[in-house]
Coordinates of C-alpha atoms in Angstrom, one line a residue:
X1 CA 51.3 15.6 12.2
X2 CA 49.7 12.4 13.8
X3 CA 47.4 13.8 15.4
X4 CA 46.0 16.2 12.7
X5 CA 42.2 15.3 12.9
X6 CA 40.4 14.0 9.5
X7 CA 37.6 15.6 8.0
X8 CA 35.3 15.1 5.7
X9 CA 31.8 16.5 3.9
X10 CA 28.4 15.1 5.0
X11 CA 26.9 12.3 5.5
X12 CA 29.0 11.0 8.0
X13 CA 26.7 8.3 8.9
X14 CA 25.9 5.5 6.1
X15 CA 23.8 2.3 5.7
X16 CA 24.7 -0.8 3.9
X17 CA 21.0 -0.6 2.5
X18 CA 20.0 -0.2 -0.7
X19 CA 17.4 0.2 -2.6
X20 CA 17.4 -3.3 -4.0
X21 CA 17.3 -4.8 -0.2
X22 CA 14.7 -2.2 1.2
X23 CA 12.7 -3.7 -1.9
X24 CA 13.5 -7.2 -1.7
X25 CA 12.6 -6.7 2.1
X26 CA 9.3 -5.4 0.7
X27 CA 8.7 -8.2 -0.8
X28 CA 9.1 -10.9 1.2
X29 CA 7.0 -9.2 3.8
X30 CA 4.2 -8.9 1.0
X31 CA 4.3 -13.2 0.6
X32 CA 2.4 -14.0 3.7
X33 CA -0.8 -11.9 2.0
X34 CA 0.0 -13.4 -1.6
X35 CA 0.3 -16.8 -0.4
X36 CA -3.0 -16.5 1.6
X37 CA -5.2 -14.6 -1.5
X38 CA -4.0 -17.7 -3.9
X39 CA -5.4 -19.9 -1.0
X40 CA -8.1 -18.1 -0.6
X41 CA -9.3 -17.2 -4.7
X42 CA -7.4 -20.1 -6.1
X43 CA -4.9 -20.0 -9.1
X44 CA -6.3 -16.9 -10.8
X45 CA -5.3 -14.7 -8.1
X46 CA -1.6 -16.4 -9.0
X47 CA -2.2 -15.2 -12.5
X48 CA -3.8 -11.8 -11.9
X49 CA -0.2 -11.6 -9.6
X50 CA 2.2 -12.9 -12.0
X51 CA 0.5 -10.5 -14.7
X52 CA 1.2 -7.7 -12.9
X53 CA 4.7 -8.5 -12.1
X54 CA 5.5 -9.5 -15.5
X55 CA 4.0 -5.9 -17.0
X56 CA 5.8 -4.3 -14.7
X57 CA 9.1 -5.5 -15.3
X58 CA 8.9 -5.8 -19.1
X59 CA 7.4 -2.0 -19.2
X60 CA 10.6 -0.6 -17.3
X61 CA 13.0 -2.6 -19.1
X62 CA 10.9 -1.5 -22.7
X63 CA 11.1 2.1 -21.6
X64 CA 15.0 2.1 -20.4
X65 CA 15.6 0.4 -23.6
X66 CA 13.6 2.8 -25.7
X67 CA 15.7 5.7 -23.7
X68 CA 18.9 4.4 -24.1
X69 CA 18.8 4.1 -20.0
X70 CA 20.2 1.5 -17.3
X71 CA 18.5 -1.1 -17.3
X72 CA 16.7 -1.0 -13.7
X73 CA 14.5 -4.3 -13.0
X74 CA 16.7 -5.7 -10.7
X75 CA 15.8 -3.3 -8.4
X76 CA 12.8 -5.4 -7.4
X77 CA 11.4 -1.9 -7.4
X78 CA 9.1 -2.3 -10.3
X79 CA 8.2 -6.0 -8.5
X80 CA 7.2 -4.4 -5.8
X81 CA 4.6 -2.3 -7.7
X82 CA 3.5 -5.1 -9.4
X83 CA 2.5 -7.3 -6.3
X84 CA 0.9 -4.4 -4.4
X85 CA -1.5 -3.5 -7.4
X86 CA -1.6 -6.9 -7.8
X87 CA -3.3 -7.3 -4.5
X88 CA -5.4 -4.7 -4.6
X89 CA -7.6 -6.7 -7.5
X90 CA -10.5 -8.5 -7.1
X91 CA -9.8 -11.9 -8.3
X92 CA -12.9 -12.2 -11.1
X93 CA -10.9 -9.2 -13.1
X94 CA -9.9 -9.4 -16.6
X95 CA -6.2 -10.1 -16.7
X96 CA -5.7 -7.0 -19.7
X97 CA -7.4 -4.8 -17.1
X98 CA -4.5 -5.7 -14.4
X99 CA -2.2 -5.4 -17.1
X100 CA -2.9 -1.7 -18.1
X101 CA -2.9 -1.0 -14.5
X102 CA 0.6 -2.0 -14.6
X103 CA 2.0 -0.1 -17.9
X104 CA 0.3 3.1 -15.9
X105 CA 2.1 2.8 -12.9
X106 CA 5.5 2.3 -13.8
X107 CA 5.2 4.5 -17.3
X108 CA 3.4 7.5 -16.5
X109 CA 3.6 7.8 -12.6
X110 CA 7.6 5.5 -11.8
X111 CA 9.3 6.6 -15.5
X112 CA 8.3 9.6 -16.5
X113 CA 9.3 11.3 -13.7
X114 CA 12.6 10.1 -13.7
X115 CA 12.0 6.4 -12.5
X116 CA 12.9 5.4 -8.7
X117 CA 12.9 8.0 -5.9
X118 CA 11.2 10.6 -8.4
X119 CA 7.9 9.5 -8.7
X120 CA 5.6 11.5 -6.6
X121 CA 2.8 9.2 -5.5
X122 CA 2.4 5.8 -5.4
X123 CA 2.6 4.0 -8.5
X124 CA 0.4 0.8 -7.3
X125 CA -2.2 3.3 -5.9
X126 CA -2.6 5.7 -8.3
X127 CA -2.9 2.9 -11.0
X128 CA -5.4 1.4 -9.3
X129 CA -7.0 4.4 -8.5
X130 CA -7.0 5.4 -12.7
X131 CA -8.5 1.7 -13.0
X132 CA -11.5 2.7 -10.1
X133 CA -12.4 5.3 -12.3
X134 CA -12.2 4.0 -15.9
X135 CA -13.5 0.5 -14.8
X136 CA -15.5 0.8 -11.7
X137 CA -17.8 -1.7 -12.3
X138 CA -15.5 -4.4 -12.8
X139 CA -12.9 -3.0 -10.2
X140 CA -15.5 -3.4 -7.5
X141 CA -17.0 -6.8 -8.5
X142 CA -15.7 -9.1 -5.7
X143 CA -18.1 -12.1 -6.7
X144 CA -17.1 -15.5 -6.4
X145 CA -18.5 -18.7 -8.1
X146 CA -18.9 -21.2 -5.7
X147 CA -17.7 -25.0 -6.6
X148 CA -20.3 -27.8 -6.8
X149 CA -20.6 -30.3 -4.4
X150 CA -19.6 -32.8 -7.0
X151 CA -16.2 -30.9 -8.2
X152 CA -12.7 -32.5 -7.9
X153 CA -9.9 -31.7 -5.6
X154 CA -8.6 -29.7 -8.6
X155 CA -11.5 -27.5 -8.9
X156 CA -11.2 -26.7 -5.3
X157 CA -7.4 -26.2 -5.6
X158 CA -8.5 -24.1 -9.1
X159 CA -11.1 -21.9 -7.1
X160 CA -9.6 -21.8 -4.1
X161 CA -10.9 -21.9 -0.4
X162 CA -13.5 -19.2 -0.8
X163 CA -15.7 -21.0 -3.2
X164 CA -16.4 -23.3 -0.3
X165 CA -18.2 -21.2 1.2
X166 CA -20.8 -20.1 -1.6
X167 CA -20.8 -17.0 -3.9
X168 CA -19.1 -14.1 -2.0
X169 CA -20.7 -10.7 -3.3
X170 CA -20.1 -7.7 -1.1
X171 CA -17.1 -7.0 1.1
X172 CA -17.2 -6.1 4.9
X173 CA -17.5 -2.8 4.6
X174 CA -19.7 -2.8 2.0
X175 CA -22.1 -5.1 4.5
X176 CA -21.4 -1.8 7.2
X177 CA -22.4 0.7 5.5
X178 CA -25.9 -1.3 4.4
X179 CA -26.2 -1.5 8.5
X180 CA -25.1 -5.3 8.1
X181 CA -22.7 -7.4 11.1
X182 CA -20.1 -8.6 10.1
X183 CA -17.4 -11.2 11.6
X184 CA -14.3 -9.9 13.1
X185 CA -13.2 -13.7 13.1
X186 CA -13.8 -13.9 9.7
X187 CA -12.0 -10.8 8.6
X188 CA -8.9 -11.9 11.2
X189 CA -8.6 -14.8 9.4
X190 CA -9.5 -14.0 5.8
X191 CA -12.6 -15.3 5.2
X192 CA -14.4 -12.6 3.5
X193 CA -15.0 -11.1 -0.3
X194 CA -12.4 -8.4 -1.2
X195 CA -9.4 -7.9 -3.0
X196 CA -7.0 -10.7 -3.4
X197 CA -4.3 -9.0 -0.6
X198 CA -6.4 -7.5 1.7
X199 CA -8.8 -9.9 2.9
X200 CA -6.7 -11.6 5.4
X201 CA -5.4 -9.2 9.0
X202 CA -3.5 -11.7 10.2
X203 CA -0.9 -12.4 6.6
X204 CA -0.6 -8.4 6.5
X205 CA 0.3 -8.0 10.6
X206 CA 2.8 -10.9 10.1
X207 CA 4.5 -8.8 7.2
X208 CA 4.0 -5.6 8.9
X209 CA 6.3 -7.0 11.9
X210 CA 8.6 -8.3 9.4
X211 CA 9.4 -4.8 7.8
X212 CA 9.1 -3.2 11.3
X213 CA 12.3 -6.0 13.1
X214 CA 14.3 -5.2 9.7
X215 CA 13.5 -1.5 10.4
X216 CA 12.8 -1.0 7.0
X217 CA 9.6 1.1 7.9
X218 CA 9.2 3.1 11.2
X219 CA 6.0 2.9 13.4
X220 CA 5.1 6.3 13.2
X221 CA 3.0 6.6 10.5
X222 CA 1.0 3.4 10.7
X223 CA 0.2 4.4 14.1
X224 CA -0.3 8.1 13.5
X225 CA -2.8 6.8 10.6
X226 CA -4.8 4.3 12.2
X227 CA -5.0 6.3 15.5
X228 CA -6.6 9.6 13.8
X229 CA -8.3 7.2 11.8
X230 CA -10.2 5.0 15.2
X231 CA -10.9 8.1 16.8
X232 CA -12.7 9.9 14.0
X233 CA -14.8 7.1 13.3
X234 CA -15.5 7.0 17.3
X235 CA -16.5 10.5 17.1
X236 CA -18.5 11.0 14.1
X237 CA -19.2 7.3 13.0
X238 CA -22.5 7.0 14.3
X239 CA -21.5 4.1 16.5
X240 CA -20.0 6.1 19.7
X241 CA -17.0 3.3 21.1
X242 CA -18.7 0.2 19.6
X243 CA -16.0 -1.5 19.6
X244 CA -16.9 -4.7 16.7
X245 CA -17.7 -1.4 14.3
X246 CA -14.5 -0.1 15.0
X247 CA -12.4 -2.8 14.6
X248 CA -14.5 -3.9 11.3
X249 CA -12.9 -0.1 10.0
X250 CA -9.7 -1.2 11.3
X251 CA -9.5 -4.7 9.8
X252 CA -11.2 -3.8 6.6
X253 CA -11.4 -2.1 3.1
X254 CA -6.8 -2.4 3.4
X255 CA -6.7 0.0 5.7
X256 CA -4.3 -2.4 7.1
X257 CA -1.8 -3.3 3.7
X258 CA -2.3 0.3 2.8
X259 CA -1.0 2.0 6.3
X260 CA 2.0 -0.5 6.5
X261 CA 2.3 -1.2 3.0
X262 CA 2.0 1.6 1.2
X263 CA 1.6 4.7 2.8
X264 CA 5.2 4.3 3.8
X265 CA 6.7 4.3 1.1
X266 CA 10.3 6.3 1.4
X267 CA 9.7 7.9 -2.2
X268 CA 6.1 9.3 -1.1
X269 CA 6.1 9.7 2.6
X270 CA 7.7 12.4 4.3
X271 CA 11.5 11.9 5.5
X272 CA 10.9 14.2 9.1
X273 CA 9.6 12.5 12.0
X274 CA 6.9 15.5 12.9
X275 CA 6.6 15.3 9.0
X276 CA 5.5 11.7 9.3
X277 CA 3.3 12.0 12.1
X278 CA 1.6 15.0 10.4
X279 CA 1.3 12.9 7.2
X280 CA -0.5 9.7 9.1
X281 CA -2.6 11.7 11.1
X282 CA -4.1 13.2 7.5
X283 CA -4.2 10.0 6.2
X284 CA -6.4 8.8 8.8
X285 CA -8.6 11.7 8.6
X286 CA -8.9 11.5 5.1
X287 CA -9.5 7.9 5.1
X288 CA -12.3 8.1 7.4
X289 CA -13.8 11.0 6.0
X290 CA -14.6 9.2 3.0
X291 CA -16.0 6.1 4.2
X292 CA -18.7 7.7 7.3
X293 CA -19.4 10.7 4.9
X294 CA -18.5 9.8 0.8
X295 CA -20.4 7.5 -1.3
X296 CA -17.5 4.7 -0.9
X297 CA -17.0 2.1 1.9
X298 CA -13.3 2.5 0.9
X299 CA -11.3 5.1 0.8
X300 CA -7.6 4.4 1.2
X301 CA -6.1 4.8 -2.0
X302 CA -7.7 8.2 -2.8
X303 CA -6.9 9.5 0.6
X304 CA -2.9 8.4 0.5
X305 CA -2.3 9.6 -3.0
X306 CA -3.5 13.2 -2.2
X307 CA -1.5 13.3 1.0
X308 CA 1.3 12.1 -1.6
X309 CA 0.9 15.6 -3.2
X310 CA 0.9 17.2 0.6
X311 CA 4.5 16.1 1.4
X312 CA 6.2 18.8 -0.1
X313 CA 4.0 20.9 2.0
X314 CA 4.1 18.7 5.0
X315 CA 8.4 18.8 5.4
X316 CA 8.6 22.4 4.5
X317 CA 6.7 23.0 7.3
X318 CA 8.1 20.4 9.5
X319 CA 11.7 20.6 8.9
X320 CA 14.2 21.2 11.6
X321 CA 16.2 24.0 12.6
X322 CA 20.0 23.9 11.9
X323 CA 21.5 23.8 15.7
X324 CA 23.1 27.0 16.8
X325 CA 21.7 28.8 13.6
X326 CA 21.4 32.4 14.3
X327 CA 18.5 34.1 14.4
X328 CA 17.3 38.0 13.9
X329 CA 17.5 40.0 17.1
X330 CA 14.0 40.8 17.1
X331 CA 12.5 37.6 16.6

Protein backbone atom coordinates (compact mmCIF):
# COMPACT_ATOMS: atom_id res chain seq x y z
CA UNK A 1 0.00 0.00 0.00
CA UNK A 2 3.12 2.20 0.36
CA UNK A 3 3.93 2.42 -2.68
CA UNK A 4 0.50 3.31 -4.28
CA UNK A 5 1.44 6.46 -6.39
CA UNK A 6 -0.51 9.85 -5.64
CA UNK A 7 -2.43 11.63 -8.12
CA UNK A 8 -3.93 14.56 -8.52
CA UNK A 9 -5.89 17.01 -11.24
CA UNK A 10 -3.89 19.80 -13.11
CA UNK A 11 -1.88 22.19 -12.53
CA UNK A 12 0.81 20.36 -11.12
CA UNK A 13 3.21 23.08 -11.28
CA UNK A 14 2.42 26.39 -9.09
CA UNK A 15 3.95 29.86 -8.41
CA UNK A 16 4.11 31.67 -5.19
CA UNK A 17 3.12 34.80 -7.40
CA UNK A 18 0.29 36.66 -7.27
CA UNK A 19 -1.29 39.15 -8.69
CA UNK A 20 -0.54 41.63 -5.99
CA UNK A 21 3.45 40.91 -6.34
CA UNK A 22 3.40 40.80 -10.31
CA UNK A 23 1.76 44.35 -9.63
CA UNK A 24 3.75 45.61 -6.95
CA UNK A 25 6.80 44.39 -9.24
CA UNK A 26 5.16 46.61 -11.87
CA UNK A 27 5.49 49.26 -9.93
CA UNK A 28 8.54 49.58 -8.64
CA UNK A 29 9.97 49.03 -12.07
CA UNK A 30 7.73 52.05 -13.22
CA UNK A 31 9.68 54.54 -10.30
CA UNK A 32 12.93 54.99 -12.22
CA UNK A 33 10.57 56.89 -15.17
CA UNK A 34 8.35 58.63 -12.42
CA UNK A 35 11.11 59.79 -10.47
CA UNK A 36 12.98 61.20 -13.64
CA UNK A 37 9.56 62.99 -15.24
CA UNK A 38 9.13 64.86 -11.62
CA UNK A 39 12.86 65.88 -12.25
CA UNK A 40 12.41 66.68 -15.38
CA UNK A 41 8.62 68.78 -15.39
CA UNK A 42 8.77 69.62 -11.77
CA UNK A 43 6.09 68.99 -9.04
CA UNK A 44 3.10 69.05 -11.37
CA UNK A 45 4.03 65.98 -12.97
CA UNK A 46 3.92 64.61 -9.09
CA UNK A 47 0.36 65.93 -9.02
CA UNK A 48 -0.88 64.90 -12.48
CA UNK A 49 0.66 61.22 -10.97
CA UNK A 50 -0.81 61.27 -7.64
CA UNK A 51 -4.23 62.30 -9.41
CA UNK A 52 -4.31 59.44 -11.31
CA UNK A 53 -3.49 57.11 -8.62
CA UNK A 54 -5.84 58.51 -6.28
CA UNK A 55 -8.96 58.25 -9.13
CA UNK A 56 -8.01 55.07 -9.72
CA UNK A 57 -8.20 53.66 -6.46
CA UNK A 58 -11.20 55.61 -5.11
CA UNK A 59 -13.19 54.64 -8.46
CA UNK A 60 -12.63 50.78 -7.80
CA UNK A 61 -13.18 50.90 -4.25
CA UNK A 62 -16.60 53.33 -5.18
CA UNK A 63 -17.68 50.66 -7.71
CA UNK A 64 -16.99 47.44 -5.44
CA UNK A 65 -18.80 49.26 -2.85
CA UNK A 66 -21.69 50.33 -4.97
CA UNK A 67 -21.80 46.40 -6.04
CA UNK A 68 -21.67 44.92 -2.87
CA UNK A 69 -18.07 43.37 -4.17
CA UNK A 70 -14.47 42.69 -2.48
CA UNK A 71 -12.95 45.34 -1.96
CA UNK A 72 -9.85 45.01 -4.61
CA UNK A 73 -7.29 48.14 -4.25
CA UNK A 74 -4.79 46.36 -2.61
CA UNK A 75 -4.11 44.69 -5.58
CA UNK A 76 -1.89 47.54 -6.65
CA UNK A 77 -3.67 46.63 -9.88
CA UNK A 78 -5.66 49.75 -10.20
CA UNK A 79 -2.12 51.69 -9.10
CA UNK A 80 -0.62 50.36 -11.73
CA UNK A 81 -3.13 51.87 -14.12
CA UNK A 82 -2.97 54.92 -12.63
CA UNK A 83 0.89 55.54 -12.91
CA UNK A 84 1.04 54.27 -16.51
CA UNK A 85 -1.81 56.78 -17.78
CA UNK A 86 -0.25 58.89 -15.51
CA UNK A 87 2.88 58.91 -17.64
CA UNK A 88 1.55 59.07 -20.64
CA UNK A 89 0.38 62.96 -19.84
CA UNK A 90 1.91 65.83 -20.87
CA UNK A 91 2.72 67.74 -17.82
CA UNK A 92 0.80 71.26 -18.84
CA UNK A 93 -2.60 69.11 -18.69
CA UNK A 94 -5.56 69.98 -16.63
CA UNK A 95 -5.59 67.74 -13.65
CA UNK A 96 -9.80 66.96 -14.23
CA UNK A 97 -8.71 65.88 -17.65
CA UNK A 98 -6.16 63.07 -16.03
CA UNK A 99 -8.76 62.44 -13.68
CA UNK A 100 -11.53 61.37 -16.15
CA UNK A 101 -8.98 59.44 -17.87
CA UNK A 102 -8.81 57.49 -14.73
CA UNK A 103 -12.64 56.88 -13.93
CA UNK A 104 -12.58 55.47 -17.74
CA UNK A 105 -10.05 53.06 -17.40
CA UNK A 106 -10.79 51.28 -14.37
CA UNK A 107 -14.93 51.75 -14.76
CA UNK A 108 -15.72 51.14 -18.22
CA UNK A 109 -12.66 49.14 -19.61
CA UNK A 110 -11.08 47.20 -15.60
CA UNK A 111 -14.90 46.98 -13.86
CA UNK A 112 -17.26 46.40 -16.15
CA UNK A 113 -15.90 43.58 -17.50
CA UNK A 114 -15.59 41.90 -14.46
CA UNK A 115 -12.53 43.78 -12.91
CA UNK A 116 -8.85 42.14 -12.96
CA UNK A 117 -7.91 39.48 -15.58
CA UNK A 118 -11.33 40.35 -17.56
CA UNK A 119 -10.69 43.46 -19.04
CA UNK A 120 -9.80 43.05 -22.61
CA UNK A 121 -7.41 45.90 -23.49
CA UNK A 122 -5.50 47.97 -21.62
CA UNK A 123 -7.06 50.15 -19.27
CA UNK A 124 -4.16 52.95 -19.18
CA UNK A 125 -4.07 52.90 -23.05
CA UNK A 126 -7.39 52.87 -24.00
CA UNK A 127 -8.13 55.76 -21.50
CA UNK A 128 -5.62 57.72 -22.92
CA UNK A 129 -6.57 56.82 -26.19
CA UNK A 130 -10.57 58.13 -25.35
CA UNK A 131 -8.68 61.32 -23.98
CA UNK A 132 -6.58 61.68 -27.61
CA UNK A 133 -9.72 61.80 -29.17
CA UNK A 134 -12.11 63.93 -26.97
CA UNK A 135 -9.08 66.29 -26.03
CA UNK A 136 -6.56 66.24 -28.69
CA UNK A 137 -5.48 69.57 -28.51
CA UNK A 138 -4.60 69.66 -25.03
CA UNK A 139 -3.42 65.88 -24.99
CA UNK A 140 -0.80 66.81 -27.51
CA UNK A 141 0.40 70.20 -26.00
CA UNK A 142 3.85 69.36 -24.59
CA UNK A 143 4.89 73.13 -24.07
CA UNK A 144 6.85 74.15 -21.27
CA UNK A 145 7.33 77.62 -19.64
CA UNK A 146 10.70 78.28 -19.17
CA UNK A 147 11.90 79.88 -15.62
CA UNK A 148 13.43 83.38 -15.59
CA UNK A 149 16.85 83.98 -15.01
CA UNK A 150 15.95 85.71 -11.79
CA UNK A 151 13.64 82.74 -10.32
CA UNK A 152 14.49 80.99 -6.93
CA UNK A 153 15.71 77.56 -6.34
CA UNK A 154 12.04 76.79 -5.69
CA UNK A 155 10.79 77.84 -8.96
CA UNK A 156 13.37 75.66 -10.44
CA UNK A 157 12.55 72.74 -8.02
CA UNK A 158 8.59 73.87 -8.92
CA UNK A 159 9.28 73.69 -12.80
CA UNK A 160 11.58 71.23 -12.86
CA UNK A 161 14.90 70.67 -15.00
CA UNK A 162 13.22 71.23 -18.38
CA UNK A 163 12.36 74.75 -17.90
CA UNK A 164 16.08 75.30 -17.95
CA UNK A 165 16.43 74.82 -21.01
CA UNK A 166 13.66 77.33 -22.54
CA UNK A 167 10.02 76.55 -23.73
CA UNK A 168 9.94 72.93 -24.98
CA UNK A 169 7.14 72.74 -27.87
CA UNK A 170 7.33 69.70 -30.19
CA UNK A 171 8.51 66.25 -29.21
CA UNK A 172 11.25 64.25 -31.19
CA UNK A 173 9.23 62.74 -33.41
CA UNK A 174 7.20 65.42 -34.01
CA UNK A 175 10.76 67.33 -35.16
CA UNK A 176 11.14 63.89 -37.62
CA UNK A 177 8.43 63.95 -39.30
CA UNK A 178 8.94 68.01 -40.09
CA UNK A 179 12.47 66.63 -41.56
CA UNK A 180 14.07 68.04 -38.29
CA UNK A 181 17.54 66.19 -36.31
CA UNK A 182 17.13 65.47 -33.38
CA UNK A 183 19.60 64.30 -30.42
CA UNK A 184 19.93 60.68 -29.58
CA UNK A 185 21.87 61.97 -26.42
CA UNK A 186 19.19 64.04 -25.50
CA UNK A 187 16.44 61.42 -25.88
CA UNK A 188 18.97 58.74 -24.00
CA UNK A 189 19.04 60.91 -21.30
CA UNK A 190 15.60 62.68 -21.20
CA UNK A 191 16.09 65.87 -22.26
CA UNK A 192 13.39 66.38 -24.62
CA UNK A 193 9.41 67.56 -24.71
CA UNK A 194 6.96 64.68 -24.27
CA UNK A 195 4.92 63.00 -21.92
CA UNK A 196 5.97 62.97 -18.38
CA UNK A 197 7.17 58.93 -18.51
CA UNK A 198 8.39 58.60 -21.68
CA UNK A 199 10.97 61.14 -22.26
CA UNK A 200 13.77 59.49 -20.60
CA UNK A 201 15.36 55.71 -22.42
CA UNK A 202 17.55 55.19 -20.00
CA UNK A 203 14.77 55.26 -16.47
CA UNK A 204 12.43 52.93 -18.81
CA UNK A 205 15.61 50.27 -19.77
CA UNK A 206 16.52 50.33 -16.09
CA UNK A 207 12.78 49.15 -15.23
CA UNK A 208 12.58 47.01 -18.26
CA UNK A 209 15.63 44.88 -16.77
CA UNK A 210 14.06 45.05 -13.46
CA UNK A 211 10.77 43.24 -14.59
CA UNK A 212 12.91 41.05 -17.02
CA UNK A 213 15.60 39.49 -13.61
CA UNK A 214 12.20 39.06 -11.54
CA UNK A 215 10.79 37.32 -14.69
CA UNK A 216 7.79 39.00 -14.34
CA UNK A 217 7.63 39.76 -18.24
CA UNK A 218 9.37 37.52 -20.89
CA UNK A 219 11.56 39.01 -23.72
CA UNK A 220 9.56 37.81 -26.43
CA UNK A 221 7.31 40.30 -27.15
CA UNK A 222 9.42 43.50 -26.60
CA UNK A 223 11.79 42.00 -28.96
CA UNK A 224 9.39 40.62 -31.45
CA UNK A 225 7.78 44.32 -31.32
CA UNK A 226 10.70 46.43 -31.67
CA UNK A 227 12.32 44.10 -34.23
CA UNK A 228 9.31 44.18 -36.85
CA UNK A 229 9.08 47.57 -35.85
CA UNK A 230 13.27 48.62 -36.96
CA UNK A 231 12.97 46.76 -39.93
CA UNK A 232 9.82 48.27 -41.29
CA UNK A 233 10.84 51.60 -40.78
CA UNK A 234 14.35 50.48 -42.64
CA UNK A 235 12.39 49.36 -45.45
CA UNK A 236 9.78 51.78 -46.10
CA UNK A 237 10.85 54.79 -43.90
CA UNK A 238 12.38 56.75 -46.40
CA UNK A 239 15.74 56.76 -44.62
CA UNK A 240 17.18 53.13 -45.94
CA UNK A 241 19.66 51.92 -42.55
CA UNK A 242 20.21 55.51 -41.31
CA UNK A 243 20.91 54.54 -38.33
CA UNK A 244 20.28 58.14 -35.94
CA UNK A 245 16.54 57.99 -37.76
CA UNK A 246 16.16 54.66 -36.62
CA UNK A 247 17.20 54.84 -33.30
CA UNK A 248 15.19 58.27 -32.94
CA UNK A 249 11.85 55.64 -33.78
CA UNK A 250 13.30 53.40 -31.36
CA UNK A 251 13.90 55.79 -28.40
CA UNK A 252 10.86 57.92 -29.13
CA UNK A 253 7.12 58.58 -29.08
CA UNK A 254 7.13 55.33 -25.87
CA UNK A 255 7.72 52.99 -28.07
CA UNK A 256 10.00 51.98 -25.36
CA UNK A 257 7.48 52.16 -21.92
CA UNK A 258 4.74 50.92 -24.22
CA UNK A 259 6.71 47.50 -25.61
CA UNK A 260 7.93 46.70 -21.98
CA UNK A 261 5.40 48.29 -20.15
CA UNK A 262 2.37 47.83 -21.50
CA UNK A 263 2.11 45.67 -24.36
CA UNK A 264 2.83 42.90 -21.85
CA UNK A 265 0.47 43.00 -19.94
CA UNK A 266 -0.69 39.16 -18.77
CA UNK A 267 -4.53 40.21 -19.00
CA UNK A 268 -4.04 41.56 -22.78
CA UNK A 269 -1.14 39.74 -24.27
CA UNK A 270 -1.39 36.41 -25.49
CA UNK A 271 -0.42 33.47 -22.99
CA UNK A 272 1.45 31.06 -26.02
CA UNK A 273 4.92 31.70 -26.82
CA UNK A 274 4.22 31.65 -30.92
CA UNK A 275 1.13 33.58 -29.70
CA UNK A 276 3.39 36.32 -28.27
CA UNK A 277 5.76 36.46 -31.01
CA UNK A 278 2.80 36.71 -33.45
CA UNK A 279 1.31 39.46 -31.22
CA UNK A 280 4.77 41.70 -31.06
CA UNK A 281 5.54 41.29 -34.45
CA UNK A 282 1.85 43.05 -35.30
CA UNK A 283 2.48 45.47 -32.87
CA UNK A 284 5.47 46.57 -34.51
CA UNK A 285 3.96 46.63 -37.79
CA UNK A 286 1.15 48.45 -36.67
CA UNK A 287 3.18 50.87 -34.79
CA UNK A 288 5.25 51.79 -37.62
CA UNK A 289 2.59 51.94 -40.05
CA UNK A 290 1.17 54.74 -38.45
CA UNK A 291 3.91 56.87 -37.86
CA UNK A 292 5.92 56.62 -41.77
CA UNK A 293 2.33 56.57 -43.39
CA UNK A 294 -0.70 58.11 -40.83
CA UNK A 295 -1.09 61.60 -39.91
CA UNK A 296 0.51 60.96 -36.30
CA UNK A 297 4.22 60.86 -35.26
CA UNK A 298 2.92 58.38 -32.59
CA UNK A 299 1.25 55.50 -32.82
CA UNK A 300 1.63 53.10 -29.93
CA UNK A 301 -1.30 53.22 -28.08
CA UNK A 302 -3.72 52.81 -31.06
CA UNK A 303 -1.67 50.06 -32.48
CA UNK A 304 -1.46 47.87 -29.00
CA UNK A 305 -5.11 48.25 -28.09
CA UNK A 306 -6.25 46.78 -31.53
CA UNK A 307 -3.79 43.97 -31.30
CA UNK A 308 -5.58 43.65 -27.70
CA UNK A 309 -8.80 42.73 -29.65
CA UNK A 310 -6.44 40.26 -31.97
CA UNK A 311 -5.47 37.93 -29.08
CA UNK A 312 -8.41 35.86 -29.04
CA UNK A 313 -7.61 35.39 -32.62
CA UNK A 314 -3.89 35.23 -32.26
CA UNK A 315 -3.98 31.95 -29.44
CA UNK A 316 -6.69 30.20 -31.20
CA UNK A 317 -4.48 30.01 -33.90
CA UNK A 318 -1.33 29.49 -32.03
CA UNK A 319 -2.25 27.07 -29.55
CA UNK A 320 -0.53 23.78 -29.04
CA UNK A 321 -1.38 20.39 -29.84
CA UNK A 322 -2.17 18.06 -26.88
CA UNK A 323 0.93 15.38 -27.07
CA UNK A 324 -0.06 12.00 -28.39
CA UNK A 325 -3.63 13.35 -29.37
CA UNK A 326 -4.93 11.24 -32.11
CA UNK A 327 -5.51 12.41 -35.29
CA UNK A 328 -8.00 11.37 -38.35
CA UNK A 329 -6.43 8.72 -40.62
CA UNK A 330 -6.58 10.80 -43.56
CA UNK A 331 -5.13 13.79 -42.36
Amino acid sequence: MNKLLNVSASPHTRSFATTTTIMQDVAIALVPASLFGIYNFGLRALLVILTCIATCLLTECVYEMAMKKPITTGDFSAVVTGLLLALNMPVSIPLWIPALGSIFAILVVKMLFGGVGQNFMNPALAARCFLLISFAGRMTDFTVSAVGASASSFDYVKSGAIALDGVSGATPLAALKAGETVSLLDMFLGNTGGTIGETSVIAILVGAVYLLIKKVISFRIPVAYLASFAVFVVLFGGKGLDTNFLLAHVCGGGLLLGAFFMATDYATSPITRKGQVVFGVLLGLLTAIFRIFGASAEGVSYAIIICNMLVPLIEKLTYPKAFGKETKANG
